Amino acid sequence: MGKLVREEFYKIAGVKQHAEFEQYLKDILFKPDERQEFYKAMLRISTDVYVDSFRAYFEDYAAERKANQQDYTPDTVAHILAAITRNNLQDSNGWSGYDPTAGTGSLLIQKWKDDQLADNPITTYAPHNYFYFAEEMADNAIPYLLHNLALRGMNCVVIHGDTLERTAKQVYFVQNDNDDFLGFSSINVMPHTDEVKEQFEISGWEEEAIDHIESGLVKFWPTLAPMQKKALEINPDPIAGTYEKPSDHLQLKDIATVERAKAKKCTPPGR
């Protein structure tokens, strides 16, 4: 299996520079056929959808470290966060996962991975049972985030706006129309209506509405069997100093690797 690096991205997009590649990502965002051809070309190089396809490229060529402190969560840390926040669907607040500063989507991808593996990705997992929520303010991160979600066939609402001020440019609805765990998602833009503002507690719009709907009438096919998602096992009555299971002796180094910031690129310097 290959690795998605700058040269591969540029070859697929038919470009030679970073600015051209970012424009390409924006240009195909609302063109389903071209978008899916891009995803298929990516998958021919690497089928590992359990890691953020764009994070390494984004951090090297697009991250605004000084202006927006755009240094994103390593996949191993995201994996741990996804595992410890696993819950029963009955106790859910309606969202399968929420990231108020989503960036390119690393945390949500690991949450989606954990949801799949806690269920059964072959027999019982169905995309419509999982619905994620993301917010991101940075203009430069939004195309990468939307492509990451659509590539994986996820269902997700993405607010392009300020999480604290509650102002927004657009609200996107990424939807797996065919409920196919091997399929891609459609990308829709919600209208700037009072209902949308109220639903997502938006205080005001900072950009003209985009008229773009891809999803038609959606018919969800029944799953082969009831959902089998397993909640995280927790000891309800821990006794200090008593650790009998081998898993109780795990250390961080056993399940995660540590990524060091590149020279002169860490925030703040010397950290």
Short mmCIF file of C-alpha atoms in Angstrom, two decimals:
data_model
loop_
_atom_site.label_atom_id
_atom_site.label_comp_id
_atom_site.label_asym_id
_atom_site.label_seq_id
_atom_site.Cartn_x
_atom_site.Cartn_y
_atom_site.Cartn_z
CA MET A 1 0.00 0.00 0.00
CA GLY A 2 1.36 3.39 -0.98
CA LYS A 3 1.35 6.66 0.89
CA LEU A 4 -0.49 9.85 0.01
CA VAL A 5 2.16 12.55 -0.20
CA ARG A 6 2.44 15.86 -2.03
CA GLU A 7 3.68 14.34 -5.28
CA GLU A 8 0.78 11.89 -5.40
CA PHE A 9 -1.81 14.58 -4.68
CA TYR A 10 -0.38 16.85 -7.36
CA LYS A 11 -0.27 14.03 -9.90
CA ILE A 12 -3.93 13.13 -9.29
CA ALA A 13 -5.02 16.76 -9.50
CA GLY A 14 -2.80 17.55 -12.47
CA VAL A 15 -1.16 20.51 -10.71
CA LYS A 16 2.37 21.57 -9.79
CA GLN A 17 1.92 23.98 -6.88
CA HIS A 18 0.18 24.12 -3.52
CA ALA A 19 -2.06 27.05 -4.51
CA GLU A 20 -3.22 25.12 -7.58
CA PHE A 21 -3.97 22.04 -5.48
CA GLU A 22 -6.06 23.99 -2.98
CA GLN A 23 -7.98 25.57 -5.86
CA TYR A 24 -8.55 22.10 -7.29
CA LEU A 25 -10.00 20.90 -3.98
CA LYS A 26 -12.39 23.86 -3.95
CA ASP A 27 -13.32 23.45 -7.61
CA ILE A 28 -14.41 19.80 -7.26
CA LEU A 29 -16.14 20.27 -3.91
CA PHE A 30 -19.56 20.66 -5.56
CA LYS A 31 -18.88 18.41 -8.56
CA PRO A 32 -19.83 14.87 -7.44
CA ASP A 33 -18.45 12.99 -10.43
CA GLU A 34 -15.05 14.72 -10.39
CA ARG A 35 -14.92 14.52 -6.62
CA GLN A 36 -15.50 10.78 -6.61
CA GLU A 37 -12.87 10.22 -9.30
CA PHE A 38 -10.44 12.07 -7.06
CA TYR A 39 -11.36 9.81 -4.13
CA LYS A 40 -10.99 6.65 -6.21
CA ALA A 41 -7.55 7.78 -7.35
CA MET A 42 -6.58 8.39 -3.73
CA LEU A 43 -7.80 4.93 -2.72
CA ARG A 44 -5.79 3.30 -5.49
CA ILE A 45 -2.71 4.65 -3.73
CA SER A 46 -3.78 4.06 -0.12
CA THR A 47 -6.86 2.30 1.22
CA ASP A 48 -6.11 3.23 4.82
CA VAL A 49 -9.14 5.41 5.56
CA TYR A 50 -8.59 5.07 9.30
CA VAL A 51 -6.03 7.88 9.24
CA ASP A 52 -6.55 11.49 8.16
CA SER A 53 -5.72 11.53 4.45
CA PHE A 54 -4.76 15.21 4.40
CA ARG A 55 -3.34 15.99 7.85
CA ALA A 56 0.35 15.53 7.01
CA TYR A 57 0.05 17.50 3.79
CA PHE A 58 -1.98 20.25 5.45
CA GLU A 59 0.45 20.70 8.31
CA ASP A 60 3.42 20.91 5.93
CA TYR A 61 1.95 23.19 3.27
CA ALA A 62 -1.27 24.86 4.45
CA ALA A 63 -1.33 25.22 8.24
CA GLU A 64 -1.43 28.76 9.62
CA ARG A 65 0.59 28.06 12.74
CA LYS A 66 1.15 31.64 13.81
CA ALA A 67 -2.22 33.12 12.90
CA ASN A 68 -4.49 30.24 13.93
CA GLN A 69 -2.22 27.82 15.86
CA GLN A 70 -3.08 25.10 13.35
CA ASP A 71 -1.17 22.13 14.72
CA TYR A 72 -3.55 19.20 14.72
CA THR A 73 -4.03 16.19 16.94
CA PRO A 74 -1.79 13.17 16.20
CA ASP A 75 -3.77 10.09 15.13
CA THR A 76 -2.65 8.09 18.17
CA VAL A 77 -3.95 10.74 20.59
CA ALA A 78 -7.20 10.96 18.59
CA HIS A 79 -7.49 7.15 18.85
CA ILE A 80 -7.26 7.30 22.65
CA LEU A 81 -9.83 10.11 22.87
CA ALA A 82 -12.23 8.18 20.65
CA ALA A 83 -11.93 5.08 22.83
CA ILE A 84 -12.42 6.80 26.20
CA THR A 85 -15.45 8.75 24.95
CA ARG A 86 -17.22 5.69 23.58
CA ASN A 87 -20.75 5.45 24.96
CA ASN A 88 -24.03 3.60 24.61
CA LEU A 89 -26.24 5.04 21.90
CA GLN A 90 -29.13 5.19 24.37
CA ASP A 91 -27.17 7.70 26.42
CA SER A 92 -26.18 9.81 23.44
CA ASN A 93 -27.22 13.44 23.03
CA GLY A 94 -28.06 12.72 19.41
CA TRP A 95 -24.57 13.10 17.92
CA SER A 96 -22.13 10.22 17.57
CA GLY A 97 -19.22 12.61 17.93
CA TYR A 98 -18.61 16.36 18.15
CA ASP A 99 -15.50 18.42 17.45
CA PRO A 100 -15.87 22.21 17.88
CA THR A 101 -12.46 22.86 16.25
CA ALA A 102 -12.39 20.07 13.68
CA GLY A 103 -9.51 21.18 11.46
CA THR A 104 -9.11 18.57 8.72
CA GLY A 105 -11.13 16.01 10.71
CA SER A 106 -8.51 13.85 12.49
CA LEU A 107 -10.52 13.45 15.72
CA LEU A 108 -13.79 12.67 13.96
CA ILE A 109 -12.10 10.12 11.69
CA GLN A 110 -10.79 8.26 14.74
CA LYS A 111 -14.23 8.46 16.38
CA TRP A 112 -15.77 7.05 13.19
CA LYS A 113 -13.16 4.28 13.18
CA ASP A 114 -13.91 3.43 16.81
CA ASP A 115 -17.65 3.38 16.10
CA GLN A 116 -17.14 0.98 13.20
CA LEU A 117 -14.91 -1.39 15.12
CA ALA A 118 -17.09 -1.27 18.26
CA ASP A 119 -19.95 -2.35 16.00
CA ASN A 120 -19.19 -4.81 13.19
CA PRO A 121 -18.02 -3.15 9.96
CA ILE A 122 -18.99 -6.17 7.85
CA THR A 123 -22.33 -7.42 9.17
CA THR A 124 -24.12 -4.80 11.29
CA TYR A 125 -22.47 -1.40 10.81
CA ALA A 126 -24.66 1.01 8.85
CA PRO A 127 -23.68 4.65 8.23
CA HIS A 128 -27.15 6.02 9.02
CA ASN A 129 -26.78 4.90 12.65
CA TYR A 130 -23.94 7.40 13.16
CA PHE A 131 -24.21 11.17 12.81
CA TYR A 132 -21.33 13.51 13.57
CA PHE A 133 -21.10 17.25 14.21
CA ALA A 134 -18.12 19.46 13.35
CA GLU A 135 -17.35 23.15 13.60
CA GLU A 136 -14.35 24.89 12.05
CA MET A 137 -13.56 28.59 11.62
CA ALA A 138 -10.55 28.51 9.28
CA ASP A 139 -11.35 28.95 5.59
CA ASN A 140 -8.28 26.97 4.53
CA ALA A 141 -9.28 23.84 6.50
CA ILE A 142 -12.90 23.52 5.34
CA PRO A 143 -12.27 21.88 1.89
CA TYR A 144 -9.92 19.30 3.45
CA LEU A 145 -12.45 18.56 6.19
CA LEU A 146 -15.38 18.11 3.80
CA HIS A 147 -13.38 15.88 1.46
CA ASN A 148 -12.19 13.73 4.38
CA LEU A 149 -15.78 13.18 5.54
CA ALA A 150 -17.23 12.52 2.09
CA LEU A 151 -14.42 10.13 1.15
CA ARG A 152 -15.34 7.94 4.13
CA GLY A 153 -19.08 7.93 3.54
CA MET A 154 -19.77 9.66 6.84
CA ASN A 155 -22.90 11.54 7.87
CA CYS A 156 -21.97 14.88 9.38
CA VAL A 157 -23.11 18.47 9.86
CA VAL A 158 -20.25 20.94 9.42
CA ILE A 159 -20.58 24.54 10.54
CA HIS A 160 -18.06 26.85 8.92
CA GLY A 161 -17.96 29.54 11.54
CA ASP A 162 -16.93 30.80 14.96
CA THR A 163 -17.79 28.29 17.69
CA LEU A 164 -17.86 30.94 20.43
CA GLU A 165 -19.43 33.90 18.65
CA ARG A 166 -21.87 31.58 16.81
CA THR A 167 -21.45 33.43 13.52
CA ALA A 168 -21.25 31.25 10.44
CA LYS A 169 -20.48 31.39 6.75
CA GLN A 170 -22.15 28.13 5.75
CA VAL A 171 -23.63 24.98 7.23
CA TYR A 172 -22.80 21.82 5.27
CA PHE A 173 -24.64 18.51 5.42
CA VAL A 174 -22.46 15.57 4.38
CA GLN A 175 -24.66 12.52 3.83
CA ASN A 176 -24.18 8.91 2.75
CA ASP A 177 -27.28 8.79 0.57
CA ASN A 178 -27.19 5.05 -0.12
CA ASP A 179 -26.27 3.98 3.42
CA ASP A 180 -23.33 2.13 1.88
CA PHE A 181 -20.36 1.75 4.23
CA LEU A 182 -18.09 1.40 1.18
CA GLY A 183 -19.62 4.38 -0.63
CA PHE A 184 -18.92 8.09 -0.72
CA SER A 185 -21.11 10.84 0.74
CA SER A 186 -22.87 13.71 -0.96
CA ILE A 187 -22.10 17.29 0.06
CA ASN A 188 -25.04 19.65 0.56
CA VAL A 189 -25.25 23.25 1.76
CA MET A 190 -28.09 24.22 4.08
CA PRO A 191 -30.10 27.36 3.29
CA HIS A 192 -29.69 30.50 5.40
CA THR A 193 -33.15 30.23 6.95
CA ASP A 194 -34.42 31.10 10.39
CA GLU A 195 -34.97 27.41 11.05
CA VAL A 196 -31.32 26.59 10.35
CA LYS A 197 -30.17 29.51 12.51
CA GLU A 198 -32.32 28.34 15.40
CA GLN A 199 -31.37 24.68 15.05
CA PHE A 200 -27.64 25.39 15.23
CA GLU A 201 -27.81 28.52 17.42
CA ILE A 202 -26.26 30.73 14.76
CA SER A 203 -26.23 34.44 15.63
CA GLY A 204 -25.64 35.70 12.10
CA TRP A 205 -24.39 34.87 8.61
CA GLU A 206 -21.05 36.20 7.38
CA GLU A 207 -21.33 35.06 3.78
CA GLU A 208 -23.97 34.81 1.09
CA ALA A 209 -25.85 31.53 0.96
CA ILE A 210 -24.60 28.82 -1.42
CA ASP A 211 -27.36 27.05 -3.34
CA HIS A 212 -26.13 23.49 -3.64
CA ILE A 213 -28.06 20.29 -2.91
CA GLU A 214 -26.90 16.87 -4.10
CA SER A 215 -28.98 14.48 -2.00
CA GLY A 216 -32.38 13.59 -3.32
CA LEU A 217 -34.97 11.40 -1.61
CA VAL A 218 -32.98 9.11 0.65
CA LYS A 219 -33.97 5.51 1.23
CA PHE A 220 -32.06 3.75 3.96
CA TRP A 221 -31.74 0.03 3.39
CA PRO A 222 -32.17 -2.17 6.47
CA THR A 223 -29.02 -3.54 8.09
CA LEU A 224 -28.35 -7.27 7.97
CA ALA A 225 -28.62 -7.50 11.74
CA PRO A 226 -29.30 -5.20 14.71
CA MET A 227 -26.50 -2.86 15.67
CA GLN A 228 -23.95 -4.61 17.86
CA LYS A 229 -22.03 -1.58 19.14
CA LYS A 230 -20.17 -2.35 22.36
CA ALA A 231 -19.74 0.31 25.01
CA LEU A 232 -16.37 0.90 26.61
CA GLU A 233 -15.78 -1.52 29.48
CA ILE A 234 -15.46 0.39 32.76
CA ASN A 235 -14.83 -0.96 36.23
CA PRO A 236 -17.79 0.39 38.28
CA ASP A 237 -16.13 -0.38 41.63
CA PRO A 238 -12.38 0.22 41.37
CA ILE A 239 -10.11 -0.58 44.29
CA ALA A 240 -7.03 1.59 44.59
CA GLY A 241 -3.80 -0.34 44.04
CA THR A 242 -5.56 -3.47 42.73
CA TYR A 243 -4.94 -4.26 39.07
CA GLU A 244 -5.65 -7.84 38.05
CA LYS A 245 -6.23 -7.63 34.30
CA PRO A 246 -3.24 -7.40 31.95
CA SER A 247 -4.92 -4.42 30.27
CA ASP A 248 -4.81 -2.56 33.59
CA HIS A 249 -1.03 -2.52 33.33
CA LEU A 250 -0.89 -0.81 29.94
CA GLN A 251 1.10 2.39 29.69
CA LEU A 252 0.70 5.18 27.16
CA LYS A 253 3.77 3.99 25.26
CA ASP A 254 2.06 0.61 24.73
CA ILE A 255 -0.77 2.04 22.66
CA ALA A 256 0.55 5.29 21.23
CA THR A 257 3.57 6.78 19.59
CA VAL A 258 4.82 10.26 20.34
CA GLU A 259 5.18 12.69 17.46
CA ARG A 260 7.79 15.41 17.88
CA ALA A 261 7.20 18.82 16.35
CA LYS A 262 9.47 19.65 13.44
CA ALA A 263 12.36 22.03 14.06
CA LYS A 264 11.31 25.68 14.02
CA LYS A 265 7.68 24.69 13.46
CA CYS A 266 6.50 24.05 17.01
CA THR A 267 4.28 26.49 18.92
CA PRO A 268 5.75 28.02 20.98
CA PRO A 269 9.38 27.52 19.82
CA GLY A 270 11.44 25.17 21.96
CA ARG A 271 8.47 23.18 23.21
#
